Amino acid sequence: MKKIKFTDYDMRSDYEFQVYVSHELSLFDEVNHHDKIQFIKAENQIAGTIIKKGEEVTLNLSHALVKSEPAKIINGSNKVLNDEEFGVLYATTWDGNIQFTIRRYTNIGSSSTSNFNSISYGDTGRYIVTDMSISSQFMLLNEVERATYDIDMLQEWFSIYFPSMNFPQLKKAALMIDMIEFNGSQISLLVKGSTRNSSSKSEEHYFVNTNLLVLFSDPETRKNAFDLGIQLRNFFELILNKKLGLSKIILNQNKYLLDGVLRGPYDERENWYLAQSFLPSREPKTFVSFDINYDDIKMEFKSLLTKFIECKKLQDFVSKFLTVSQYKMPVVPVLLTLCSSVESYLSDIHFSDGTKVKNLKHKLKIVFNGNCNEKCSTRLIISQIKATRDFYVHGTESQSVLTETELMPVIEKFIEAVRVYILKELGLDINKTMTNN
């Protein structure tokens, strides 16, 4: 049976590990302190399990975490409620091959789990984990120098990597975008392919995956690294017009650089698990079609992605727009969310005479028509959207107010109009692109 590497797990994987847990580490060489590799001391460890099932990760401990300082005891209880009261936790599997760094956790009471293989005195502890790294060692960087993001369907959409490719061919096919600015930081982005294989006695299978490698010019905070991953996911979700998940984030480097050169003795990589508000179910591996293909926009792709990553206002617009498809919302909240996103994005737009555009109706004309001019083909739907929004926000009644049933086909047209408008703002005319197909 092939051994699973710590980098093979993703944010959808289910797993269970028997672990030893501690809140502190010791240097490997306690006398000379020459070696940076750290481990959990036997006298400080607590037996437990780390279980991931679905979207939830739980840490079950044979002994509940307790506060050691009397000043931190509240209402007579010394139980640790969360990471802010106790700090980072470290866990190692029994064989020591996989390490866990647990940064965010919350106490949810005693655990009913009894497979700690340890005698438990007093209360056991159960904690929900929302930020955790899986690695081969505890020597991890506090900041991020590079991040690899796995996003659903990129392999199918780009279609530039194939299982039969060797490393030089994969490297040659890689797509590099240099000098992009994100939240004040300079980044370079590499669309690259990686291969793996699995074999049995009778056959061997080869697989290829497309992911995004981001190199930061200066060490970056974890928050910005995660925010960038979400924005990249949102960009591709907009272009591909599919529900996509950010399924894996690998931070920093292993022992070898991209060209296979040894850079150091330590593997600084970490497989970063973060609880996400949106992670759709994995799509079955079938043929997937897109209304915009990479081949149709590959000449503009770099400029499209660069403009999106460098424009916070566009990112906010897209984020609000995508919420209506990412979550199962009733039709009225969808209408209100779309109207709010349009009003917010067009808050600084002006007429040709310099007068500020304030009325939602004029902003809807810009989204549907490209300008403030009224067109017969969109007059009715714009009036219906405006009247229905005013009814739910201000209580203003009119004959154009729609019932929820009447609103459903209108919402479909509204969603499509907003998407087309956003793509045009990026520099892509979807109507021309689809006409050329």
Coordinates of C-alpha atoms in Angstrom, one line a residue, residues 11-374:
M11 CA -9.3 20.5 2.5
R12 CA -11.9 18.0 1.5
S13 CA -10.0 14.9 2.8
D14 CA -11.3 12.9 5.7
Y15 CA -8.7 11.4 8.1
E16 CA -8.0 10.4 11.6
F17 CA -4.7 10.4 13.4
Q18 CA -3.6 9.2 16.8
V19 CA -1.3 11.9 18.1
Y20 CA 0.6 13.2 21.1
V21 CA -0.1 16.9 21.8
S22 CA 1.9 19.6 23.6
H23 CA 1.9 23.4 23.8
E24 CA 5.7 23.6 23.7
L25 CA 8.6 22.2 21.8
S26 CA 12.2 21.3 22.7
L27 CA 15.4 21.7 20.6
F28 CA 16.7 18.4 19.3
D29 CA 20.2 19.2 20.5
E30 CA 19.5 20.6 24.0
V31 CA 23.2 21.1 24.8
N32 CA 24.6 22.8 21.8
H33 CA 21.3 24.1 20.2
H34 CA 22.8 23.6 16.8
D35 CA 19.9 21.7 15.2
K36 CA 16.7 23.6 14.5
I37 CA 14.6 20.5 14.2
Q38 CA 12.2 20.4 17.2
F39 CA 10.1 17.7 18.8
I40 CA 7.5 17.2 21.5
K41 CA 9.0 16.2 24.9
A42 CA 7.5 13.0 26.3
E43 CA 6.9 14.5 29.7
N44 CA 4.8 17.3 28.3
Q45 CA 2.6 15.4 25.8
I46 CA -1.1 14.5 26.0
A47 CA -2.6 11.6 24.1
G48 CA -5.3 12.5 21.6
T49 CA -6.8 12.2 18.1
I50 CA -7.2 14.6 15.2
I51 CA -10.3 13.8 13.2
K52 CA -11.4 15.5 10.0
K53 CA -14.8 14.6 8.7
G54 CA -16.4 16.7 6.1
E55 CA -15.6 20.4 6.7
E56 CA -14.9 20.0 10.4
V57 CA -11.6 19.2 12.2
T58 CA -11.8 18.2 15.9
L59 CA -9.0 17.6 18.4
N60 CA -9.9 15.2 21.2
L61 CA -7.6 15.1 24.2
S62 CA -7.3 12.7 27.1
H63 CA -6.8 15.6 29.4
A64 CA -8.6 19.0 28.9
L65 CA -6.3 22.0 28.5
V66 CA -6.1 24.1 31.7
K67 CA -4.8 27.5 32.5
S68 CA -1.7 27.5 34.6
E69 CA -1.8 31.2 35.8
P70 CA -4.4 32.0 38.5
A71 CA -5.0 35.4 37.0
K72 CA -6.5 33.8 33.9
I73 CA -9.0 31.7 35.8
I74 CA -12.5 33.0 35.2
N75 CA -15.6 32.2 37.4
G76 CA -13.6 29.4 39.1
S77 CA -12.9 27.6 35.9
N78 CA -9.4 26.9 34.7
K79 CA -10.5 25.3 31.4
V80 CA -8.9 26.7 28.3
L81 CA -11.6 28.1 26.0
N82 CA -9.6 28.9 22.9
D83 CA -6.1 29.5 21.4
E84 CA -6.0 33.1 22.7
E85 CA -5.9 31.7 26.3
F86 CA -3.3 29.0 25.7
G87 CA -1.4 29.6 22.4
V88 CA -0.3 27.3 19.6
L89 CA -0.6 23.5 20.0
Y90 CA 1.8 21.0 18.5
A91 CA 0.9 17.4 17.7
T92 CA 2.8 14.5 16.2
T93 CA 1.6 11.1 15.0
W94 CA 2.8 8.0 17.0
D95 CA 5.4 7.2 14.4
G96 CA 6.6 10.8 14.3
N97 CA 6.2 11.1 10.5
I98 CA 3.5 13.8 10.4
Q99 CA 3.5 16.9 12.5
F100 CA 0.6 19.3 13.2
T101 CA 0.8 22.9 14.2
I102 CA -2.6 24.0 15.5
R103 CA -3.1 27.8 15.6
R104 CA -6.8 28.3 16.0
Y105 CA -9.1 26.1 18.2
T106 CA -12.2 26.5 20.4
N107 CA -13.3 24.3 23.3
I108 CA -16.6 22.6 22.7
G109 CA -16.8 20.5 25.8
S110 CA -15.7 17.1 27.0
S111 CA -15.0 14.4 24.4
S112 CA -16.8 11.1 24.2
T113 CA -13.9 9.6 22.3
S114 CA -12.2 6.8 24.3
N115 CA -9.5 5.6 21.9
F116 CA -6.6 7.6 23.3
N117 CA -4.7 4.5 24.5
S118 CA -4.0 6.5 27.7
I119 CA -5.2 6.7 31.2
S120 CA -7.3 9.9 31.7
Y121 CA -7.5 11.7 35.0
G122 CA -10.2 14.4 35.2
D123 CA -12.1 15.8 32.2
T124 CA -11.2 15.1 28.6
G125 CA -11.2 17.9 26.1
R126 CA -12.8 18.4 22.7
Y127 CA -11.8 21.3 20.4
I128 CA -12.9 22.6 17.0
V129 CA -9.8 23.4 14.9
T130 CA -10.1 26.2 12.2
D131 CA -6.4 26.8 11.4
M132 CA -3.9 24.0 11.2
S133 CA -0.7 23.1 9.3
I134 CA 0.3 19.5 8.4
S135 CA 4.0 19.1 7.8
S136 CA 7.0 16.8 8.1
Q137 CA 8.7 18.9 10.8
F138 CA 7.9 21.7 13.3
M139 CA 10.4 24.2 11.9
L140 CA 8.0 26.3 9.9
L141 CA 8.2 29.9 8.8
N142 CA 6.0 32.5 10.4
E143 CA 5.6 34.4 7.1
V144 CA 4.9 33.2 3.6
E145 CA 7.6 33.3 0.9
R146 CA 5.6 31.3 -1.7
A147 CA 2.2 29.6 -1.8
T148 CA 0.8 26.9 -4.1
Y149 CA -3.0 27.0 -4.6
D150 CA -5.1 24.1 -5.9
I151 CA -8.4 25.4 -7.4
D152 CA -11.0 23.1 -8.9
M153 CA -11.2 22.6 -12.7
L154 CA -8.0 24.5 -13.6
Q155 CA -6.6 21.4 -15.3
E156 CA -9.7 20.9 -17.4
W157 CA -9.9 24.7 -18.3
F158 CA -6.3 25.4 -19.2
S159 CA -5.7 22.0 -20.9
I160 CA -2.0 22.8 -21.3
Y161 CA -0.5 19.9 -19.3
F162 CA -0.8 16.2 -20.0
P163 CA 0.2 13.1 -18.0
S164 CA 2.8 12.0 -20.6
M165 CA 4.9 15.2 -20.0
N166 CA 8.2 14.9 -18.3
F167 CA 9.6 17.6 -15.9
P168 CA 11.3 19.7 -18.7
Q169 CA 8.1 19.7 -20.8
L170 CA 6.0 20.7 -17.8
K171 CA 8.4 23.5 -17.0
K172 CA 8.4 24.7 -20.6
A173 CA 4.6 24.8 -20.7
A174 CA 4.4 26.9 -17.5
L175 CA 2.7 30.3 -17.8
M176 CA 4.4 33.1 -15.8
I177 CA 2.9 36.5 -14.9
D178 CA 5.5 38.8 -13.3
M179 CA 5.2 42.0 -11.2
I180 CA 1.6 41.9 -10.1
E181 CA 0.7 44.1 -7.1
F182 CA -1.7 42.7 -4.5
N183 CA -2.5 44.6 -1.3
G184 CA 0.8 46.6 -1.6
S185 CA 3.0 43.5 -2.3
Q186 CA 4.7 42.5 -5.5
I187 CA 4.0 38.9 -6.6
S188 CA 4.8 36.7 -9.5
L189 CA 2.3 34.0 -10.5
L190 CA 3.2 30.7 -12.2
V191 CA 0.5 28.5 -13.7
K192 CA 2.2 25.1 -13.6
G193 CA 1.6 21.4 -13.9
S194 CA 2.5 18.6 -11.5
T195 CA 2.3 14.9 -12.1
R196 CA 1.9 11.8 -10.0
N197 CA 1.4 8.1 -10.7
S198 CA -0.1 5.1 -9.1
S199 CA 0.4 1.5 -10.0
S200 CA -0.8 -2.0 -9.3
K201 CA 0.5 -5.4 -10.4
S202 CA -1.3 -5.2 -13.7
E203 CA -1.4 -1.5 -14.6
E204 CA 0.0 2.0 -14.0
H205 CA -1.9 5.3 -14.0
Y206 CA -0.5 8.8 -14.5
F207 CA -2.2 11.9 -13.4
V208 CA -1.5 15.6 -14.0
N209 CA -2.8 18.6 -12.1
T210 CA -2.7 22.4 -12.8
N211 CA -2.1 24.7 -9.9
L212 CA -1.0 28.2 -9.2
L213 CA 2.4 29.0 -7.6
V214 CA 2.7 32.5 -6.2
L215 CA 6.2 33.9 -5.3
F216 CA 6.1 36.9 -3.0
S217 CA 8.9 39.5 -3.5
D218 CA 9.0 40.1 0.3
P219 CA 7.8 37.7 3.1
E220 CA 4.0 38.0 3.3
T221 CA 1.5 37.6 6.2
R222 CA -0.6 34.5 6.3
K223 CA -3.7 36.6 6.1
N224 CA -2.7 38.2 2.8
A225 CA -1.6 34.8 1.5
F226 CA -5.1 33.4 2.2
D227 CA -6.9 36.5 0.9
L228 CA -4.9 36.1 -2.3
G229 CA -6.0 32.5 -2.7
I230 CA -9.6 33.5 -2.2
Q231 CA -9.3 36.2 -4.9
L232 CA -7.7 33.8 -7.3
R233 CA -10.5 31.4 -6.7
N234 CA -13.1 34.1 -7.3
F235 CA -11.4 35.2 -10.5
F236 CA -11.6 31.7 -12.0
E237 CA -15.1 31.1 -10.7
L238 CA -16.2 34.3 -12.6
I239 CA -14.4 33.3 -15.8
L240 CA -15.3 29.6 -15.8
N241 CA -18.9 30.3 -14.5
K242 CA -18.7 27.2 -12.2
K243 CA -18.7 26.7 -8.5
L244 CA -15.0 26.3 -7.6
G245 CA -13.3 25.3 -4.4
L246 CA -9.9 26.4 -3.1
S247 CA -9.0 22.8 -2.1
K248 CA -5.3 23.0 -1.0
I249 CA -2.7 25.6 0.0
I250 CA 0.9 24.5 0.3
L251 CA 3.1 27.2 1.9
N252 CA 6.8 27.8 1.4
Q253 CA 9.5 25.5 0.0
N254 CA 10.7 21.9 0.2
K255 CA 14.4 21.0 0.1
Y256 CA 14.6 21.6 -3.6
L257 CA 13.9 24.6 -5.9
L258 CA 11.8 24.3 -9.0
D259 CA 14.8 23.3 -11.1
G260 CA 15.7 20.4 -8.8
V261 CA 18.6 22.1 -7.1
L262 CA 19.0 21.4 -3.3
R263 CA 18.4 24.6 -1.4
G264 CA 18.8 23.3 2.2
P265 CA 18.4 20.4 4.5
Y266 CA 15.0 21.2 5.8
D267 CA 11.5 20.8 4.3
E268 CA 9.8 24.1 5.2
R269 CA 6.6 23.2 3.4
E270 CA 3.3 23.0 5.2
N271 CA -0.1 21.8 4.0
W272 CA -2.3 24.6 5.4
Y273 CA -5.9 23.8 6.5
L274 CA -8.2 26.7 7.0
A275 CA -12.0 26.5 7.7
Q276 CA -13.7 28.2 4.7
S277 CA -17.1 29.7 4.4
F278 CA -17.4 28.2 0.9
L279 CA -16.0 24.9 -0.3
P280 CA -18.4 23.2 -2.8
S281 CA -18.5 19.4 -3.1
R282 CA -16.0 17.9 -5.5
E283 CA -17.3 17.6 -9.1
P284 CA -17.3 14.2 -10.6
K285 CA -14.5 13.6 -13.1
T286 CA -16.6 13.9 -16.3
F287 CA -16.3 16.1 -19.4
V288 CA -16.7 19.7 -18.5
S289 CA -17.7 22.5 -20.9
F290 CA -17.1 26.2 -20.4
D291 CA -18.7 29.2 -22.1
I292 CA -15.3 30.8 -22.1
N293 CA -12.3 28.6 -23.0
Y294 CA -8.7 29.4 -22.2
D295 CA -7.7 29.1 -25.9
D296 CA -10.2 31.8 -26.7
I297 CA -8.7 34.4 -24.3
K298 CA -5.1 33.2 -23.8
M299 CA -3.8 36.4 -25.5
E300 CA -5.7 38.6 -23.0
F301 CA -5.4 36.2 -20.0
K302 CA -2.4 37.9 -18.3
S303 CA -4.0 41.4 -18.6
L304 CA -7.4 40.1 -17.3
L305 CA -5.8 38.4 -14.2
T306 CA -3.5 41.3 -13.5
K307 CA -6.3 43.9 -13.6
F308 CA -8.4 41.8 -11.3
I309 CA -5.6 41.2 -8.7
E310 CA -4.6 44.9 -8.7
C311 CA -8.2 46.3 -8.4
K312 CA -9.7 46.0 -4.9
K313 CA -13.0 47.6 -6.0
L314 CA -13.4 44.9 -8.7
Q315 CA -12.6 42.2 -6.2
D316 CA -15.3 43.4 -3.8
F317 CA -17.8 43.6 -6.7
V318 CA -17.0 40.0 -7.7
S319 CA -17.1 38.8 -4.1
K320 CA -20.6 40.2 -3.6
F321 CA -21.8 38.9 -6.9
L322 CA -20.5 35.4 -6.3
T323 CA -22.3 35.1 -3.0
V324 CA -25.6 34.7 -4.8
S325 CA -24.4 31.5 -6.6
Q326 CA -22.1 30.2 -3.8
Y327 CA -24.9 30.0 -1.3
K328 CA -28.5 28.9 -1.6
M329 CA -30.2 32.2 -1.0
P330 CA -33.9 33.0 -1.4
V331 CA -34.7 35.1 -4.4
V332 CA -35.4 38.3 -2.6
P333 CA -32.0 38.4 -0.8
V334 CA -30.4 37.6 -4.2
L335 CA -32.1 40.7 -5.6
L336 CA -31.0 42.9 -2.7
T337 CA -27.4 41.6 -2.8
L338 CA -27.1 42.2 -6.6
C339 CA -28.6 45.7 -6.3
S340 CA -26.3 46.5 -3.4
S341 CA -23.2 45.3 -5.3
V342 CA -24.1 47.4 -8.4
E343 CA -24.7 50.5 -6.3
S344 CA -21.5 50.1 -4.4
Y345 CA -19.3 49.5 -7.5
L346 CA -20.9 52.4 -9.4
S347 CA -20.8 54.8 -6.4
D348 CA -18.3 57.2 -8.0
I349 CA -19.6 57.2 -11.5
H350 CA -20.7 60.5 -13.2
F351 CA -22.8 61.7 -16.1
S352 CA -21.1 63.4 -19.0
D353 CA -21.9 66.8 -17.5
G354 CA -20.0 65.8 -14.3
T355 CA -23.1 65.2 -12.2
K356 CA -22.9 62.2 -9.9
V357 CA -25.1 59.2 -10.8
K358 CA -27.1 58.4 -7.7
N359 CA -30.3 56.7 -8.9
L360 CA -30.2 52.9 -9.0
K361 CA -32.2 53.0 -12.2
H362 CA -29.4 54.8 -14.0
K363 CA -26.8 52.4 -12.6
L364 CA -28.9 49.5 -13.8
K365 CA -29.0 51.0 -17.3
I366 CA -25.2 51.1 -17.2
V367 CA -25.0 47.4 -16.3
F368 CA -27.6 46.3 -18.8
N369 CA -26.9 48.7 -21.7
G370 CA -23.3 49.9 -21.1
N371 CA -24.4 53.5 -20.6
C372 CA -27.2 55.6 -19.0
N373 CA -29.3 55.6 -22.2
E374 CA -32.6 53.9 -22.0

